[in-house]
Coordinates of C-alpha atoms in Angstrom, one line a residue:
Chain A
K184 CA 20.4 2.4 1.7
A185 CA 20.6 0.4 -1.5
G186 CA 19.2 2.3 -4.6
V187 CA 16.6 1.3 -7.0
T188 CA 17.5 -1.8 -9.0
Q189 CA 16.2 -3.0 -12.3
T190 CA 16.7 -6.3 -14.0
P191 CA 17.7 -7.1 -16.6
R192 CA 19.7 -4.1 -17.8
Y193 CA 19.7 -5.1 -21.4
L194 CA 17.3 -7.3 -23.4
I195 CA 16.9 -8.2 -27.0
K196 CA 13.6 -9.7 -28.1
T197 CA 11.9 -10.4 -31.4
R198 CA 8.5 -9.0 -32.6
G199 CA 5.6 -10.9 -31.1
Q200 CA 7.4 -12.1 -28.0
Q201 CA 6.6 -10.9 -24.5
V202 CA 8.9 -9.5 -21.9
T203 CA 8.9 -9.0 -18.2
L204 CA 11.0 -6.3 -16.5
S205 CA 11.6 -6.1 -12.8
C206 CA 12.1 -3.2 -10.4
S207 CA 13.1 -3.3 -6.7
P208 CA 12.5 0.0 -5.0
I209 CA 14.4 1.6 -2.1
S210 CA 13.6 -0.1 1.2
G211 CA 10.5 1.5 2.7
H212 CA 9.3 3.1 -0.5
R213 CA 5.8 2.1 -1.4
S214 CA 5.3 3.9 -4.7
V215 CA 6.8 2.5 -7.9
S216 CA 6.3 4.3 -11.2
W217 CA 7.3 3.1 -14.6
Y218 CA 8.4 5.2 -17.6
Q219 CA 9.3 4.7 -21.2
Q220 CA 12.0 6.8 -22.9
T221 CA 12.4 6.9 -26.6
P222 CA 14.3 9.4 -28.8
G223 CA 11.1 10.5 -30.5
Q224 CA 8.7 10.8 -27.6
G225 CA 11.1 11.4 -24.7
L226 CA 10.0 10.2 -21.3
Q227 CA 6.4 9.1 -20.9
F228 CA 4.6 7.8 -17.9
L229 CA 3.4 4.2 -18.1
F230 CA 1.8 3.5 -14.7
E231 CA 2.2 3.8 -10.9
Y232 CA 1.7 1.3 -8.2
F233 CA 1.2 2.0 -4.6
S234 CA 0.6 -0.8 -2.0
E235 CA 0.0 -3.4 -4.7
T236 CA -2.6 -1.3 -6.4
Q237 CA -2.3 0.4 -9.8
R238 CA -3.1 4.0 -8.8
N239 CA -2.5 5.7 -12.2
K240 CA -2.0 4.7 -15.8
G241 CA -0.6 6.5 -18.8
N242 CA -1.8 6.5 -22.3
F243 CA -0.4 3.1 -23.4
P244 CA -2.1 0.1 -25.0
G245 CA -3.3 -2.8 -22.9
R246 CA -0.2 -4.8 -24.0
F247 CA 1.6 -2.9 -21.3
S248 CA 0.7 -4.2 -17.8
G249 CA 2.3 -4.3 -14.4
R250 CA 1.9 -5.4 -10.9
Q251 CA 3.4 -4.8 -7.5
F252 CA 4.1 -7.4 -4.8
S253 CA 3.7 -7.1 -1.1
N254 CA 7.4 -6.3 -0.7
S255 CA 6.8 -3.3 -3.1
R256 CA 8.9 -4.9 -5.9
S257 CA 7.2 -4.3 -9.2
E258 CA 7.2 -6.0 -12.6
M259 CA 6.0 -4.7 -15.9
N260 CA 5.1 -6.9 -18.8
V261 CA 4.8 -6.1 -22.5
S262 CA 3.0 -8.7 -24.6
T263 CA 3.1 -9.1 -28.4
L264 CA 6.2 -6.9 -28.8
E265 CA 6.4 -4.4 -31.6
L266 CA 9.4 -2.6 -33.0
G267 CA 8.2 0.6 -31.5
D268 CA 8.5 -0.8 -28.1
S269 CA 12.3 -0.6 -28.3
A270 CA 13.1 1.9 -25.5
L271 CA 14.7 2.5 -22.2
Y272 CA 12.3 1.5 -19.5
L273 CA 12.9 3.3 -16.2
C274 CA 11.3 2.7 -12.8
A275 CA 11.3 5.1 -10.0
S276 CA 10.4 4.7 -6.4
S277 CA 9.2 7.2 -3.8
L278 CA 7.8 7.1 -0.3
V279 CA 4.3 7.9 -1.3
G280 CA 4.1 9.6 -4.8
S281 CA 5.9 12.0 -7.0
S282 CA 3.8 15.0 -6.2
S283 CA 5.0 15.3 -2.7
Y284 CA 8.1 13.2 -2.5
E285 CA 11.4 13.0 -4.4
Q286 CA 11.5 10.2 -6.9
Y287 CA 14.5 7.9 -7.1
F288 CA 15.2 6.3 -10.5
G289 CA 16.7 3.0 -11.3
P290 CA 19.4 2.5 -14.0
G291 CA 16.8 1.4 -16.6
T292 CA 16.3 -1.7 -18.8
R293 CA 17.2 -1.1 -22.4
L294 CA 14.9 -3.2 -24.6
T295 CA 15.6 -3.8 -28.2
V296 CA 12.9 -5.4 -30.3
T297 CA 14.1 -6.8 -33.7
Chain B
K328 CA 1.2 22.8 -27.0
N329 CA 3.3 20.7 -24.7
E330 CA 2.3 20.9 -21.0
V331 CA 6.0 21.3 -20.1
E332 CA 8.3 23.4 -22.2
Q333 CA 12.1 23.7 -21.7
S334 CA 14.6 26.0 -23.3
P335 CA 17.1 25.9 -24.7
Q336 CA 17.0 22.4 -26.2
N337 CA 20.8 22.4 -26.6
L338 CA 23.4 24.4 -24.8
T339 CA 27.1 24.5 -25.2
A340 CA 29.2 26.4 -22.7
Q341 CA 32.8 26.9 -21.8
E342 CA 34.0 25.7 -18.4
G343 CA 33.4 28.2 -15.7
E344 CA 30.4 29.8 -17.4
F345 CA 27.1 30.5 -15.6
I346 CA 24.3 28.3 -17.1
T347 CA 20.5 28.9 -17.0
I348 CA 17.9 26.4 -18.2
N349 CA 14.3 27.4 -18.2
C350 CA 11.1 25.4 -17.7
S351 CA 7.5 26.6 -18.2
Y352 CA 4.4 24.5 -17.5
S353 CA 0.7 25.0 -18.1
V354 CA -0.8 22.7 -15.5
G355 CA -1.4 23.4 -11.9
I356 CA 1.2 21.6 -9.8
S357 CA 2.1 20.9 -6.2
A358 CA 5.9 20.6 -7.0
L359 CA 8.4 20.6 -9.8
H360 CA 11.2 18.2 -10.3
W361 CA 14.6 18.8 -12.0
L362 CA 16.3 15.7 -13.1
Q363 CA 19.8 15.0 -14.6
Q364 CA 20.4 12.2 -17.1
H365 CA 23.9 11.2 -18.1
P366 CA 24.7 9.4 -21.4
G367 CA 24.5 6.0 -19.8
G368 CA 20.8 6.6 -19.2
G369 CA 20.6 6.8 -15.4
I370 CA 18.4 9.6 -14.0
V371 CA 19.3 11.5 -10.9
S372 CA 16.8 13.7 -9.1
L373 CA 18.4 17.1 -8.5
F374 CA 15.6 19.1 -6.9
M375 CA 12.0 18.9 -6.0
L376 CA 10.6 22.3 -5.2
S377 CA 7.2 23.9 -4.7
S378 CA 8.2 27.5 -3.9
G379 CA 11.1 29.8 -3.8
K380 CA 14.7 28.6 -4.3
K381 CA 16.8 25.6 -3.4
K382 CA 20.6 25.2 -3.6
H383 CA 22.9 22.2 -3.7
G384 CA 26.5 23.0 -4.2
R385 CA 26.8 24.8 -7.6
L386 CA 23.2 24.1 -8.6
I387 CA 20.4 26.5 -7.8
A388 CA 16.7 25.9 -8.7
T389 CA 14.0 28.6 -8.5
I390 CA 10.3 28.5 -9.1
N391 CA 7.6 31.1 -9.6
I392 CA 4.3 29.3 -9.1
Q393 CA 2.2 32.3 -10.2
E394 CA 4.1 32.6 -13.5
K395 CA 4.4 28.8 -13.9
H396 CA 8.1 29.0 -14.5
S397 CA 11.2 27.5 -13.0
S398 CA 14.9 27.9 -13.7
L399 CA 17.9 25.7 -13.1
H400 CA 21.2 27.5 -12.7
I401 CA 24.7 26.0 -12.7
T402 CA 27.5 28.3 -11.4
A403 CA 31.1 27.7 -12.4
S404 CA 30.1 25.0 -14.9
H405 CA 32.4 22.0 -15.3
P406 CA 32.7 19.4 -18.1
R407 CA 31.3 16.8 -15.6
D408 CA 28.0 18.8 -15.7
S409 CA 27.5 17.7 -19.3
A410 CA 24.2 15.9 -19.3
V411 CA 20.6 16.2 -20.2
Y412 CA 18.6 18.2 -17.7
I413 CA 14.9 17.5 -17.5
C414 CA 12.1 19.3 -15.9
A415 CA 9.1 17.3 -14.8
V416 CA 5.8 18.1 -13.1
P417 CA 3.1 15.9 -11.5
P418 CA -0.3 17.1 -12.9
G419 CA -2.3 15.5 -10.1
S420 CA -1.9 14.3 -6.6
Q421 CA -0.6 10.9 -7.6
G422 CA 2.5 9.3 -8.9
N423 CA 2.8 10.3 -12.6
L424 CA 5.1 12.9 -14.0
I425 CA 4.9 14.9 -17.2
F426 CA 8.4 15.6 -18.6
G427 CA 9.9 18.3 -20.7
K428 CA 11.9 17.3 -23.7
G429 CA 15.1 18.0 -21.9
T430 CA 18.1 20.4 -22.3
K431 CA 21.3 18.8 -23.6
L432 CA 24.2 20.6 -21.9
S433 CA 27.8 20.3 -23.1
V434 CA 30.5 22.0 -21.1
K435 CA 33.8 22.3 -22.9
P436 CA 37.1 22.5 -21.0

């Protein structure tokens, strides 16, 4: 089985721009979660999608949004980028959800905001 | 107080040593995850456990639900084990995880 893929792997944007990141889960997995990793805050949960519905959301401003398509692929969008949004963005897929099933992580998208 | 605490934060070992990394959590959970992150950034799930003990090769994970504590052990450590090890718990029944700050392990040859 192919693993979780994320595109692009690296991205450089300037403040005020917006960005869209993509995640393709393992075939058959219906849950996709997104995480932000920074040196200061570590790994933090952004949101989780299951069957095209946002099931859970972390403590992030409304500039962070996402969606999931019928094939379980997910995108996250960050509008009006700030310097503090520079981070590694990871997505993870699982059959149903992390509480009962193993999560499989993608390689991440490293976003740099200048 | 963080909901997930790991210790130690940094650990340097000589090749062949037995390694223990600890994780304590304060929320009720259904399972606990141990993850490994290499310098390139990719995260690999090592274990998901809800009770007792699991073993994969040289890695052993244990959990005590009553004491809200888990340990990750590495036997006969090797330089390729050098990575950040992260403990994570799902506080509810859905898809989010709360992470520890990680333990950075460096194994010297």
